């Protein structure tokens, strides 16, 4: 049951990352929540296999903050890369037509 709540927290952290990070129009609306949910699930399971207790506070902090950080970084990098690629394609198309 705790894994379900951890994944839900990761989904929420990813959704917040989608709203906070600029370049929203260059990436899908589900990218942040999916990345956050998957990272939260993987980190949660890895920490439980490492012996961290379910009722401990640190497992929640690490899983949810880790999910949020990875979601923000992913959206930041993909947003910048997509913007740069779009600008490059526009410039290439403009110079080919002239």
PDB file of C-alpha atoms in Angstrom:
ATOM      1  CA  UNK A   1       0.000   0.000   0.000  1.00  0.00           C
ATOM      2  CA  UNK A   2       2.855   2.380   0.737  1.00  0.00           C
ATOM      3  CA  UNK A   3       4.235   1.859  -2.775  1.00  0.00           C
ATOM      4  CA  UNK A   4       0.929   3.120  -4.165  1.00  0.00           C
ATOM      5  CA  UNK A   5       1.203   6.310  -2.111  1.00  0.00           C
ATOM      6  CA  UNK A   6       4.838   6.776  -3.109  1.00  0.00           C
ATOM      7  CA  UNK A   7       3.940   6.491  -6.803  1.00  0.00           C
ATOM      8  CA  UNK A   8       1.037   8.884  -6.331  1.00  0.00           C
ATOM      9  CA  UNK A   9       3.394  11.356  -4.653  1.00  0.00           C
ATOM     10  CA  UNK A  10       5.820  10.978  -7.561  1.00  0.00           C
ATOM     11  CA  UNK A  11       3.009  11.643 -10.033  1.00  0.00           C
ATOM     12  CA  UNK A  12       2.075  14.804  -8.163  1.00  0.00           C
ATOM     13  CA  UNK A  13       5.705  15.938  -7.962  1.00  0.00           C
ATOM     14  CA  UNK A  14       6.063  15.383 -11.702  1.00  0.00           C
ATOM     15  CA  UNK A  15       2.877  17.321 -12.416  1.00  0.00           C
ATOM     16  CA  UNK A  16       4.176  20.221 -10.348  1.00  0.00           C
ATOM     17  CA  UNK A  17       7.459  20.031 -12.270  1.00  0.00           C
ATOM     18  CA  UNK A  18       5.526  20.274 -15.534  1.00  0.00           C
ATOM     19  CA  UNK A  19       3.834  23.461 -14.365  1.00  0.00           C
ATOM     20  CA  UNK A  20       6.941  25.073 -12.845  1.00  0.00           C
ATOM     21  CA  UNK A  21       9.488  24.437 -15.605  1.00  0.00           C
ATOM     22  CA  UNK A  22       9.224  26.694 -18.680  1.00  0.00           C
ATOM     23  CA  UNK A  23       8.847  25.383 -22.256  1.00  0.00           C
ATOM     24  CA  UNK A  24       5.537  23.657 -21.488  1.00  0.00           C
ATOM     25  CA  UNK A  25       4.507  23.828 -25.140  1.00  0.00           C
ATOM     26  CA  UNK A  26       7.560  21.845 -26.277  1.00  0.00           C
ATOM     27  CA  UNK A  27       6.840  18.627 -24.410  1.00  0.00           C
ATOM     28  CA  UNK A  28       3.881  16.454 -23.537  1.00  0.00           C
ATOM     29  CA  UNK A  29       1.737  17.103 -20.503  1.00  0.00           C
ATOM     30  CA  UNK A  30       2.299  13.577 -19.158  1.00  0.00           C
ATOM     31  CA  UNK A  31       6.097  13.558 -19.339  1.00  0.00           C
ATOM     32  CA  UNK A  32       6.622  14.983 -15.846  1.00  0.00           C
ATOM     33  CA  UNK A  33       4.063  12.837 -14.052  1.00  0.00           C
ATOM     34  CA  UNK A  34       5.261   9.658 -15.766  1.00  0.00           C
ATOM     35  CA  UNK A  35       8.911  10.341 -14.960  1.00  0.00           C
ATOM     36  CA  UNK A  36       8.033  11.268 -11.375  1.00  0.00           C
ATOM     37  CA  UNK A  37       5.898   8.177 -10.841  1.00  0.00           C
ATOM     38  CA  UNK A  38       8.429   5.771 -12.308  1.00  0.00           C
ATOM     39  CA  UNK A  39      11.352   7.269 -10.380  1.00  0.00           C
ATOM     40  CA  UNK A  40       9.378   7.229  -7.124  1.00  0.00           C
ATOM     41  CA  UNK A  41       8.485   3.555  -7.638  1.00  0.00           C
ATOM     42  CA  UNK A  42      12.047   2.516  -8.491  1.00  0.00           C
ATOM     43  CA  UNK A  43      13.619   4.486  -5.633  1.00  0.00           C
ATOM     44  CA  UNK A  44      11.004   3.235  -3.159  1.00  0.00           C
ATOM     45  CA  UNK A  45      11.585  -0.386  -4.112  1.00  0.00           C
ATOM     46  CA  UNK A  46      15.370  -0.002  -4.069  1.00  0.00           C
ATOM     47  CA  UNK A  47      15.247   1.514  -0.590  1.00  0.00           C
ATOM     48  CA  UNK A  48      12.920  -1.181   0.746  1.00  0.00           C
ATOM     49  CA  UNK A  49      15.243  -3.863  -0.647  1.00  0.00           C
ATOM     50  CA  UNK A  50      18.079  -2.035   1.116  1.00  0.00           C
ATOM     51  CA  UNK A  51      16.192  -2.517   4.389  1.00  0.00           C
ATOM     52  CA  UNK A  52      14.751   0.954   4.970  1.00  0.00           C
ATOM     53  CA  UNK A  53      11.538   0.717   7.030  1.00  0.00           C
ATOM     54  CA  UNK A  54       8.205   1.671   5.472  1.00  0.00           C
ATOM     55  CA  UNK A  55       7.227   3.829   8.402  1.00  0.00           C
ATOM     56  CA  UNK A  56      10.501   5.755   8.430  1.00  0.00           C
ATOM     57  CA  UNK A  57      10.438   9.340   7.300  1.00  0.00           C
ATOM     58  CA  UNK A  58      13.624   9.234   5.266  1.00  0.00           C
ATOM     59  CA  UNK A  59      12.318   6.738   2.736  1.00  0.00           C
ATOM     60  CA  UNK A  60       9.510   9.154   1.909  1.00  0.00           C
ATOM     61  CA  UNK A  61      11.826  12.142   1.685  1.00  0.00           C
ATOM     62  CA  UNK A  62      14.324  10.394  -0.586  1.00  0.00           C
ATOM     63  CA  UNK A  63      11.689   8.837  -2.857  1.00  0.00           C
ATOM     64  CA  UNK A  64       9.558  11.935  -3.313  1.00  0.00           C
ATOM     65  CA  UNK A  65      12.336  14.520  -3.491  1.00  0.00           C
ATOM     66  CA  UNK A  66      14.283  12.272  -5.847  1.00  0.00           C
ATOM     67  CA  UNK A  67      11.235  11.903  -8.091  1.00  0.00           C
ATOM     68  CA  UNK A  68      10.696  15.647  -8.150  1.00  0.00           C
ATOM     69  CA  UNK A  69      14.326  16.428  -8.904  1.00  0.00           C
ATOM     70  CA  UNK A  70      14.551  13.898 -11.734  1.00  0.00           C
ATOM     71  CA  UNK A  71      11.274  15.173 -13.221  1.00  0.00           C
ATOM     72  CA  UNK A  72      12.469  18.795 -13.120  1.00  0.00           C
ATOM     73  CA  UNK A  73      15.830  17.934 -14.668  1.00  0.00           C
ATOM     74  CA  UNK A  74      14.221  15.808 -17.381  1.00  0.00           C
ATOM     75  CA  UNK A  75      11.736  18.489 -18.321  1.00  0.00           C
ATOM     76  CA  UNK A  76      14.390  21.218 -18.228  1.00  0.00           C
ATOM     77  CA  UNK A  77      16.791  19.320 -20.477  1.00  0.00           C
ATOM     78  CA  UNK A  78      14.146  18.147 -22.948  1.00  0.00           C
ATOM     79  CA  UNK A  79      12.553  21.601 -23.119  1.00  0.00           C
ATOM     80  CA  UNK A  80      15.846  23.300 -23.900  1.00  0.00           C
ATOM     81  CA  UNK A  81      16.872  20.651 -26.432  1.00  0.00           C
ATOM     82  CA  UNK A  82      13.524  20.821 -28.217  1.00  0.00           C
ATOM     83  CA  UNK A  83      13.649  24.623 -28.397  1.00  0.00           C
ATOM     84  CA  UNK A  84      17.193  24.564 -29.761  1.00  0.00           C
ATOM     85  CA  UNK A  85      16.295  21.873 -32.308  1.00  0.00           C
ATOM     86  CA  UNK A  86      13.240  23.834 -33.444  1.00  0.00           C
ATOM     87  CA  UNK A  87      15.295  27.015 -33.870  1.00  0.00           C
ATOM     88  CA  UNK A  88      17.951  25.106 -35.804  1.00  0.00           C
ATOM     89  CA  UNK A  89      15.344  23.531 -38.097  1.00  0.00           C
ATOM     90  CA  UNK A  90      13.722  26.921 -38.681  1.00  0.00           C
ATOM     91  CA  UNK A  91      17.041  28.515 -39.590  1.00  0.00           C
ATOM     92  CA  UNK A  92      17.916  25.642 -41.911  1.00  0.00           C
ATOM     93  CA  UNK A  93      14.535  25.864 -43.640  1.00  0.00           C
ATOM     94  CA  UNK A  94      14.831  29.632 -43.958  1.00  0.00           C
ATOM     95  CA  UNK A  95      18.284  29.512 -45.541  1.00  0.00           C
ATOM     96  CA  UNK A  96      17.307  26.714 -47.943  1.00  0.00           C
ATOM     97  CA  UNK A  97      14.357  28.701 -49.282  1.00  0.00           C
ATOM     98  CA  UNK A  98      16.338  31.891 -49.831  1.00  0.00           C
TER      99      UNK A  98
END
